[in-house]
C-alpha positions as a LaTeX table, in Angstrom:
\begin{tabular}{lrrr}
\hline
Residue & $x$ (\AA) & $y$ (\AA) & $z$ (\AA) \\
\hline
Met1 & 170.50 & 111.57 & 108.19 \\
Leu2 & 168.13 & 111.90 & 105.08 \\
Tyr3 & 165.67 & 108.93 & 108.11 \\
Val4 & 166.01 & 110.78 & 110.53 \\
Phe5 & 165.66 & 114.78 & 109.08 \\
Met6 & 162.88 & 113.70 & 106.15 \\
Val7 & 161.03 & 111.10 & 108.23 \\
Leu8 & 161.16 & 111.13 & 112.23 \\
Thr9 & 159.55 & 113.99 & 113.77 \\
Asp10 & 159.12 & 113.13 & 116.88 \\
Phe11 & 161.70 & 114.12 & 118.73 \\
Arg12 & 162.54 & 111.47 & 121.07 \\
Leu13 & 163.47 & 109.20 & 118.48 \\
Arg14 & 165.11 & 111.76 & 116.44 \\
Leu15 & 166.90 & 111.13 & 119.67 \\
Lys16 & 166.93 & 107.68 & 119.30 \\
Val17 & 169.55 & 107.28 & 116.26 \\
Met18 & 171.53 & 110.46 & 116.62 \\
Ala19 & 173.80 & 108.82 & 118.36 \\
Ser20 & 175.16 & 105.97 & 115.98 \\
Gly21 & 175.18 & 109.24 & 113.82 \\
Ile22 & 177.66 & 110.93 & 115.63 \\
Phe23 & 179.87 & 107.23 & 116.45 \\
Thr24 & 179.91 & 107.09 & 112.56 \\
Ile25 & 181.52 & 110.43 & 112.18 \\
Thr26 & 183.76 & 111.01 & 114.87 \\
Glu27 & 185.36 & 107.65 & 113.27 \\
Ile28 & 185.27 & 109.49 & 109.55 \\
Ile29 & 187.08 & 111.88 & 111.04 \\
Lys30 & 189.95 & 110.03 & 113.47 \\
Tyr31 & 190.58 & 108.15 & 110.03 \\
Ser32 & 190.37 & 110.41 & 107.54 \\
Tyr33 & 193.01 & 112.60 & 110.11 \\
Ala34 & 195.28 & 108.94 & 109.94 \\
Val35 & 195.44 & 108.56 & 106.72 \\
Leu36 & 196.33 & 112.48 & 106.97 \\
Tyr37 & 199.20 & 111.67 & 109.43 \\
Lys38 & 199.95 & 108.48 & 108.36 \\
Ser39 & 203.91 & 109.20 & 108.38 \\
Gln40 & 203.62 & 110.46 & 111.05 \\
Met41 & 202.00 & 107.36 & 112.25 \\
Lys42 & 204.95 & 105.40 & 110.35 \\
Asn43 & 208.04 & 107.84 & 111.98 \\
Cys44 & 206.08 & 106.46 & 115.44 \\
Leu45 & 205.84 & 102.97 & 114.38 \\
Ile46 & 209.84 & 102.93 & 112.87 \\
Leu47 & 211.65 & 104.59 & 116.30 \\
Ile48 & 209.77 & 101.98 & 118.49 \\
Asp49 & 211.66 & 99.30 & 115.89 \\
Glu50 & 214.80 & 100.56 & 116.50 \\
Asp51 & 214.59 & 101.51 & 120.06 \\
Trp52 & 213.62 & 97.02 & 120.38 \\
Arg53 & 216.68 & 96.74 & 118.19 \\
Asn54 & 219.16 & 98.58 & 119.90 \\
Val55 & 218.79 & 97.06 & 123.36 \\
Ile56 & 221.27 & 95.27 & 124.72 \\
Asn57 & 221.09 & 94.83 & 128.26 \\
Ser58 & 218.68 & 91.89 & 129.15 \\
Ser59 & 216.86 & 93.44 & 132.21 \\
Asp60 & 216.00 & 97.05 & 129.46 \\
Arg61 & 214.12 & 94.17 & 127.49 \\
Asn62 & 212.24 & 92.75 & 130.33 \\
Ser63 & 211.11 & 95.95 & 131.35 \\
Met64 & 209.49 & 96.58 & 128.18 \\
Ile65 & 208.45 & 92.83 & 127.17 \\
Asp66 & 206.38 & 93.29 & 130.38 \\
Arg67 & 204.76 & 96.53 & 129.32 \\
Val68 & 204.07 & 95.99 & 125.85 \\
Lys69 & 201.97 & 92.66 & 128.14 \\
Thr70 & 200.27 & 95.32 & 129.50 \\
Cys71 & 199.62 & 97.42 & 126.55 \\
Lys72 & 198.34 & 93.67 & 124.40 \\
His73 & 196.16 & 93.11 & 127.79 \\
Leu74 & 195.05 & 96.57 & 127.22 \\
Ile75 & 193.95 & 96.36 & 123.04 \\
Val76 & 192.57 & 92.53 & 123.68 \\
Ile77 & 189.88 & 93.79 & 125.65 \\
Cys78 & 189.08 & 96.73 & 123.63 \\
Ala79 & 188.62 & 94.52 & 120.58 \\
Ile80 & 186.49 & 92.28 & 122.27 \\
Ile81 & 183.99 & 94.34 & 123.82 \\
Val82 & 184.31 & 96.88 & 121.14 \\
Tyr83 & 183.46 & 93.77 & 118.76 \\
Val84 & 180.20 & 92.46 & 121.22 \\
Thr85 & 178.74 & 95.75 & 121.20 \\
Gly86 & 178.50 & 96.22 & 117.73 \\
Met87 & 177.02 & 92.60 & 117.22 \\
Ala88 & 174.54 & 92.83 & 120.05 \\
Val89 & 174.32 & 96.48 & 118.28 \\
Arg90 & 173.75 & 95.21 & 114.76 \\
Met91 & 172.27 & 92.12 & 114.89 \\
Ile92 & 170.55 & 91.01 & 118.27 \\
Ile93 & 168.42 & 94.35 & 118.62 \\
Pro94 & 167.32 & 94.44 & 115.32 \\
Leu95 & 166.66 & 90.33 & 115.14 \\
Ser96 & 165.44 & 90.62 & 118.82 \\
Val97 & 162.55 & 93.18 & 116.63 \\
Gly98 & 161.43 & 90.80 & 114.80 \\
Lys99 & 159.04 & 92.50 & 111.35 \\
Ile100 & 156.69 & 94.74 & 112.69 \\
Val101 & 153.37 & 94.51 & 110.96 \\
Thr102 & 152.09 & 97.91 & 110.82 \\
Ser103 & 148.32 & 98.96 & 111.21 \\
Gln104 & 148.18 & 98.84 & 107.40 \\
Asn105 & 148.83 & 95.33 & 107.10 \\
Ile106 & 152.75 & 96.79 & 105.91 \\
Thr107 & 155.28 & 94.31 & 107.07 \\
Ile108 & 159.03 & 96.26 & 108.21 \\
Arg109 & 161.93 & 94.70 & 108.86 \\
Pro110 & 164.13 & 96.15 & 111.00 \\
Leu111 & 168.15 & 97.70 & 110.02 \\
Pro112 & 170.64 & 97.63 & 112.22 \\
His113 & 170.66 & 101.13 & 111.16 \\
Val114 & 167.66 & 102.97 & 110.19 \\
Ala115 & 167.65 & 103.77 & 105.83 \\
Tyr116 & 165.94 & 106.02 & 103.46 \\
Leu117 & 166.80 & 105.95 & 100.30 \\
Val118 & 164.84 & 108.03 & 97.93 \\
Ile119 & 164.09 & 106.01 & 95.07 \\
Phe120 & 164.87 & 102.50 & 96.76 \\
Asp121 & 161.91 & 100.93 & 98.95 \\
Val122 & 164.49 & 99.44 & 102.10 \\
Gln123 & 161.96 & 96.53 & 102.22 \\
Arg124 & 161.67 & 95.20 & 99.47 \\
Ser125 & 164.11 & 92.16 & 98.82 \\
Pro126 & 166.73 & 92.22 & 97.65 \\
Val127 & 167.23 & 95.84 & 98.28 \\
Tyr128 & 167.17 & 95.01 & 101.93 \\
Glu129 & 169.71 & 91.99 & 102.10 \\
Ile130 & 172.61 & 94.57 & 100.03 \\
Val131 & 171.47 & 97.60 & 103.00 \\
Tyr132 & 171.94 & 95.15 & 106.06 \\
Phe133 & 175.23 & 93.77 & 104.63 \\
Ile134 & 176.65 & 97.13 & 103.88 \\
Gln135 & 175.44 & 98.69 & 107.29 \\
Phe136 & 176.90 & 95.15 & 108.84 \\
Leu137 & 180.26 & 95.49 & 107.05 \\
Ala138 & 180.24 & 99.69 & 107.26 \\
Gly139 & 179.94 & 98.69 & 111.44 \\
Leu140 & 182.86 & 96.58 & 111.26 \\
Ile141 & 185.27 & 99.34 & 109.78 \\
Lys142 & 183.95 & 101.80 & 111.85 \\
Tyr143 & 184.75 & 99.23 & 115.23 \\
Thr144 & 188.43 & 98.51 & 113.46 \\
Ile145 & 189.13 & 102.30 & 113.57 \\
Thr146 & 188.40 & 102.58 & 117.21 \\
Ile147 & 190.21 & 99.63 & 117.97 \\
Thr148 & 193.33 & 100.34 & 115.88 \\
Thr149 & 193.70 & 103.86 & 117.03 \\
Phe150 & 193.23 & 102.74 & 120.35 \\
Ser151 & 195.79 & 100.51 & 120.12 \\
Phe152 & 198.16 & 103.40 & 118.36 \\
Met153 & 197.39 & 105.01 & 121.97 \\
Thr154 & 198.02 & 102.54 & 123.90 \\
Leu155 & 201.19 & 101.10 & 122.20 \\
Cys156 & 202.57 & 104.44 & 122.50 \\
Ala157 & 202.03 & 105.21 & 125.69 \\
Met158 & 203.80 & 102.44 & 126.75 \\
His159 & 206.81 & 102.52 & 125.49 \\
Phe160 & 207.69 & 105.62 & 126.25 \\
Cys161 & 206.70 & 104.27 & 130.00 \\
Ala162 & 209.59 & 101.76 & 129.46 \\
Gln163 & 211.73 & 104.16 & 128.02 \\
Ser164 & 211.23 & 106.04 & 130.95 \\
Asp165 & 212.16 & 103.03 & 133.33 \\
Ile166 & 215.29 & 102.05 & 131.06 \\
Leu167 & 216.31 & 106.06 & 131.26 \\
Val168 & 216.45 & 106.37 & 135.37 \\
Thr169 & 218.35 & 103.07 & 135.09 \\
Leu170 & 221.02 & 104.64 & 133.50 \\
Met171 & 220.80 & 107.32 & 135.71 \\
Asn172 & 221.00 & 106.22 & 138.59 \\
Asp173 & 223.68 & 103.23 & 137.55 \\
Phe174 & 225.72 & 106.91 & 136.06 \\
Val175 & 226.25 & 107.77 & 139.69 \\
Asn176 & 226.16 & 105.33 & 141.81 \\
Glu177 & 228.85 & 102.24 & 139.41 \\
Asn178 & 232.42 & 102.77 & 140.48 \\
Gln179 & 233.62 & 103.29 & 136.83 \\
Pro180 & 235.44 & 106.10 & 136.42 \\
Glu181 & 236.45 & 105.13 & 132.68 \\
Asn182 & 234.10 & 106.81 & 130.17 \\
Leu183 & 232.35 & 108.50 & 132.35 \\
Asn184 & 231.72 & 111.29 & 129.45 \\
Lys185 & 230.19 & 108.99 & 127.22 \\
Arg186 & 227.98 & 107.16 & 129.95 \\
Leu187 & 226.45 & 110.94 & 130.53 \\
Ala188 & 226.29 & 111.71 & 126.79 \\
Ile189 & 224.21 & 108.04 & 126.42 \\
Val190 & 221.73 & 109.18 & 129.57 \\
Val191 & 220.91 & 112.42 & 127.02 \\
Glu192 & 220.58 & 111.14 & 124.37 \\
Arg193 & 218.24 & 108.31 & 125.31 \\
Gln194 & 216.43 & 111.71 & 127.57 \\
Ile195 & 216.49 & 114.08 & 124.21 \\
Arg196 & 215.35 & 110.23 & 121.78 \\
Ile197 & 212.59 & 109.80 & 124.47 \\
Arg198 & 211.14 & 113.17 & 124.67 \\
Asn199 & 211.03 & 113.01 & 120.87 \\
Phe200 & 209.10 & 110.11 & 121.01 \\
Leu201 & 206.93 & 111.98 & 122.39 \\
Gln202 & 206.29 & 115.49 & 121.13 \\
Leu203 & 205.97 & 113.48 & 117.76 \\
Val204 & 203.59 & 110.53 & 119.19 \\
Gln205 & 201.51 & 114.36 & 120.75 \\
Ser206 & 201.53 & 115.96 & 116.79 \\
Thr207 & 200.20 & 112.31 & 115.72 \\
Ile208 & 197.31 & 111.62 & 117.76 \\
Gln209 & 196.12 & 115.00 & 119.07 \\
Tyr210 & 193.60 & 115.87 & 116.95 \\
Thr211 & 192.15 & 112.13 & 117.26 \\
Ser212 & 191.76 & 112.50 & 120.64 \\
Leu213 & 189.79 & 115.67 & 121.48 \\
Ile214 & 187.64 & 113.98 & 118.82 \\
Gln215 & 187.58 & 111.03 & 121.15 \\
Ile216 & 187.72 & 112.97 & 124.66 \\
Val217 & 184.68 & 115.60 & 123.13 \\
Gly218 & 182.43 & 112.27 & 121.08 \\
Ser219 & 182.24 & 110.08 & 124.24 \\
Thr220 & 181.36 & 112.86 & 126.17 \\
Val221 & 178.11 & 113.11 & 124.10 \\
Met222 & 178.12 & 109.85 & 123.33 \\
Ile223 & 178.16 & 108.84 & 126.92 \\
Cys224 & 175.48 & 110.82 & 128.12 \\
Leu225 & 172.84 & 109.62 & 124.77 \\
Val226 & 173.63 & 106.05 & 125.33 \\
Gly227 & 172.80 & 106.72 & 128.83 \\
Tyr228 & 169.05 & 108.38 & 127.71 \\
Tyr229 & 169.02 & 105.50 & 126.06 \\
Val230 & 169.26 & 102.80 & 128.44 \\
Ile231 & 166.70 & 104.88 & 130.61 \\
Met232 & 164.17 & 104.38 & 127.50 \\
Glu233 & 164.54 & 101.04 & 127.28 \\
Trp234 & 164.00 & 100.69 & 131.42 \\
Glu235 & 161.08 & 102.73 & 130.77 \\
Lys236 & 159.71 & 99.82 & 128.55 \\
His237 & 161.28 & 97.03 & 130.52 \\
Asn238 & 163.28 & 95.89 & 127.71 \\
Val239 & 166.26 & 93.35 & 128.55 \\
Val240 & 167.48 & 93.13 & 125.39 \\
Asn241 & 167.98 & 96.83 & 124.41 \\
Ile242 & 168.90 & 97.87 & 128.66 \\
Cys243 & 171.54 & 94.62 & 127.76 \\
Ala244 & 172.88 & 96.27 & 124.30 \\
Tyr245 & 173.02 & 99.44 & 125.50 \\
Ile246 & 175.18 & 98.74 & 128.98 \\
Ser247 & 177.47 & 97.55 & 126.69 \\
Gly248 & 178.01 & 100.30 & 124.59 \\
Leu249 & 178.59 & 102.30 & 128.28 \\
Ile250 & 181.52 & 99.30 & 128.80 \\
Met251 & 182.65 & 100.72 & 125.83 \\
Leu252 & 182.96 & 103.90 & 125.89 \\
Trp253 & 183.67 & 104.63 & 129.94 \\
Tyr254 & 186.66 & 101.66 & 128.77 \\
Ile255 & 188.21 & 103.78 & 125.68 \\
Ile256 & 187.82 & 106.79 & 127.22 \\
Phe257 & 189.88 & 105.02 & 130.81 \\
Ile258 & 192.53 & 104.02 & 128.81 \\
Tyr259 & 193.10 & 106.83 & 126.66 \\
Cys260 & 193.37 & 108.81 & 130.02 \\
Tyr261 & 195.31 & 106.73 & 132.25 \\
Met262 & 197.98 & 106.21 & 129.60 \\
Gly263 & 198.35 & 110.44 & 129.65 \\
Glu264 & 197.98 & 110.32 & 133.70 \\
Gln265 & 201.10 & 107.57 & 133.06 \\
Ile266 & 203.01 & 109.24 & 131.13 \\
Ile267 & 203.20 & 112.55 & 133.20 \\
Glu268 & 203.84 & 110.32 & 135.76 \\
Gln269 & 207.15 & 109.15 & 134.57 \\
Gly270 & 208.01 & 112.51 & 133.09 \\
Glu271 & 207.86 & 112.94 & 137.31 \\
Lys272 & 209.42 & 110.44 & 137.98 \\
Val273 & 212.36 & 111.03 & 135.67 \\
Ser274 & 212.49 & 114.41 & 137.01 \\
Leu275 & 212.43 & 113.81 & 140.50 \\
Thr276 & 215.42 & 111.29 & 139.97 \\
Thr277 & 217.66 & 113.47 & 138.02 \\
Cys278 & 217.32 & 116.16 & 141.36 \\
Thr279 & 218.22 & 113.37 & 144.00 \\
Leu280 & 221.52 & 112.02 & 142.18 \\
Glu281 & 224.49 & 111.57 & 144.33 \\
Trp282 & 225.78 & 114.19 & 142.35 \\
Tyr283 & 228.46 & 114.89 & 145.38 \\
Arg284 & 230.34 & 111.35 & 144.23 \\
Leu285 & 231.19 & 113.12 & 141.22 \\
Glu286 & 234.13 & 115.13 & 139.46 \\
Asp287 & 233.26 & 118.49 & 139.68 \\
Ala288 & 233.48 & 119.52 & 135.76 \\
Thr289 & 231.21 & 115.54 & 135.54 \\
Ala290 & 228.36 & 116.74 & 138.57 \\
Arg291 & 228.37 & 120.69 & 137.17 \\
Ala292 & 227.07 & 118.14 & 133.84 \\
Leu293 & 224.42 & 117.23 & 135.56 \\
Ile294 & 222.53 & 120.41 & 135.04 \\
Leu295 & 221.41 & 119.61 & 131.60 \\
Leu296 & 219.92 & 116.87 & 132.76 \\
Ile297 & 218.11 & 118.42 & 135.13 \\
Thr298 & 217.44 & 120.98 & 132.82 \\
Ile299 & 216.09 & 119.15 & 130.74 \\
Ser300 & 213.60 & 117.41 & 132.94 \\
Glu301 & 212.19 & 120.00 & 134.80 \\
Asn302 & 209.77 & 120.42 & 131.62 \\
Pro303 & 206.54 & 118.83 & 132.08 \\
Leu304 & 205.96 & 115.79 & 129.77 \\
Lys305 & 201.94 & 115.55 & 129.00 \\
Leu306 & 200.44 & 115.00 & 126.40 \\
Lys307 & 197.44 & 117.07 & 125.00 \\
Ala308 & 194.39 & 116.32 & 123.04 \\
Gly309 & 194.32 & 119.97 & 121.46 \\
Asn310 & 196.85 & 121.51 & 122.66 \\
Phe311 & 194.69 & 122.01 & 125.54 \\
Ile312 & 193.00 & 119.50 & 126.52 \\
Asp313 & 195.97 & 117.17 & 129.40 \\
Ile314 & 195.28 & 114.02 & 128.44 \\
Ser315 & 194.69 & 112.76 & 132.38 \\
Leu316 & 192.86 & 110.94 & 134.89 \\
Arg317 & 190.97 & 114.27 & 135.65 \\
Thr318 & 189.94 & 115.24 & 132.25 \\
Phe319 & 188.60 & 110.86 & 132.87 \\
Gly320 & 187.26 & 112.52 & 135.90 \\
Asn321 & 185.92 & 115.69 & 133.44 \\
Val322 & 184.51 & 113.34 & 131.73 \\
Ala323 & 182.09 & 112.02 & 133.40 \\
Lys324 & 181.00 & 114.73 & 135.16 \\
Met325 & 179.62 & 116.85 & 131.96 \\
Ser326 & 178.22 & 113.11 & 130.95 \\
Met327 & 175.96 & 113.48 & 133.80 \\
Thr328 & 174.96 & 116.85 & 133.80 \\
Tyr329 & 174.40 & 116.54 & 130.09 \\
Leu330 & 172.21 & 113.57 & 130.83 \\
Asn331 & 170.51 & 114.66 & 133.69 \\
Leu332 & 169.87 & 118.24 & 131.75 \\
Leu333 & 168.86 & 116.36 & 128.22 \\
Arg334 & 165.78 & 114.08 & 130.78 \\
Ser335 & 164.99 & 117.31 & 132.71 \\
Val336 & 164.41 & 118.76 & 129.10 \\
Val337 & 162.78 & 115.97 & 126.72 \\
\hline
\end{tabular}
């Protein structure tokens, strides 16, 4: 920040380094919220662990395993994209530039990110090597925070979907199975499962509501800036930088898309549960038991969704809004700068 406001005077150059600063700030805030809400995160993981320990039916276990495999693949892809992008930004771009000799015959060695130390000269050894190592290590920490928050969101969403599938199966079996004995007990199991799933989603909502908001807002700004960087490098015909920034765009688009896709999956699962309760063949049950289904229908009518900051729905519609806003700001930036 000192370098941006005390050394750089060209607004285009300030924009060039602004994305890295914004990314750093967003990851620091996300990590701070993760530390602040660590007890809620722990409770979410405890509930997931309990569900795995309590599953008995093999078909239910297979449903949970399928969801976990999907979650694993998404997380692995995210980790690969994020770390590859980090390597491109932190190592490939500085190394491709090489040493720069100014008109005053001063040699400048590029860093992964611009730095301005009031006391020390960054270009002198071993200050340059120390700063380079610290910046590279800080980058790894930031990318790990990105992957961790992404993984937690994906894991919780996929676990919710698996539990919703199990709930739908329990509802159908409750009516379709010709077992009049223990009917009330099986109804109690269905109601308990439904309440447990909703409580789990509320806990996830309270845990990720602010980190999701930061992710959505940060992605909108970052996509705009990195897209502008691609245009700037395209004018200079710098292939290495273009590839690195395109990799950054892929990372940003992938993360925000999966975030919104997970939210969309939760909405669809909620609608699936609601539709199942409304289409149960209640007339096959005794009057007292059939009336008890009103409780299931009433609970299921409340929509299930995750919200960023309690006012932005996490869904594919939000992803479309992020894309439109990013492109709008990019066009505005191109016309102004």
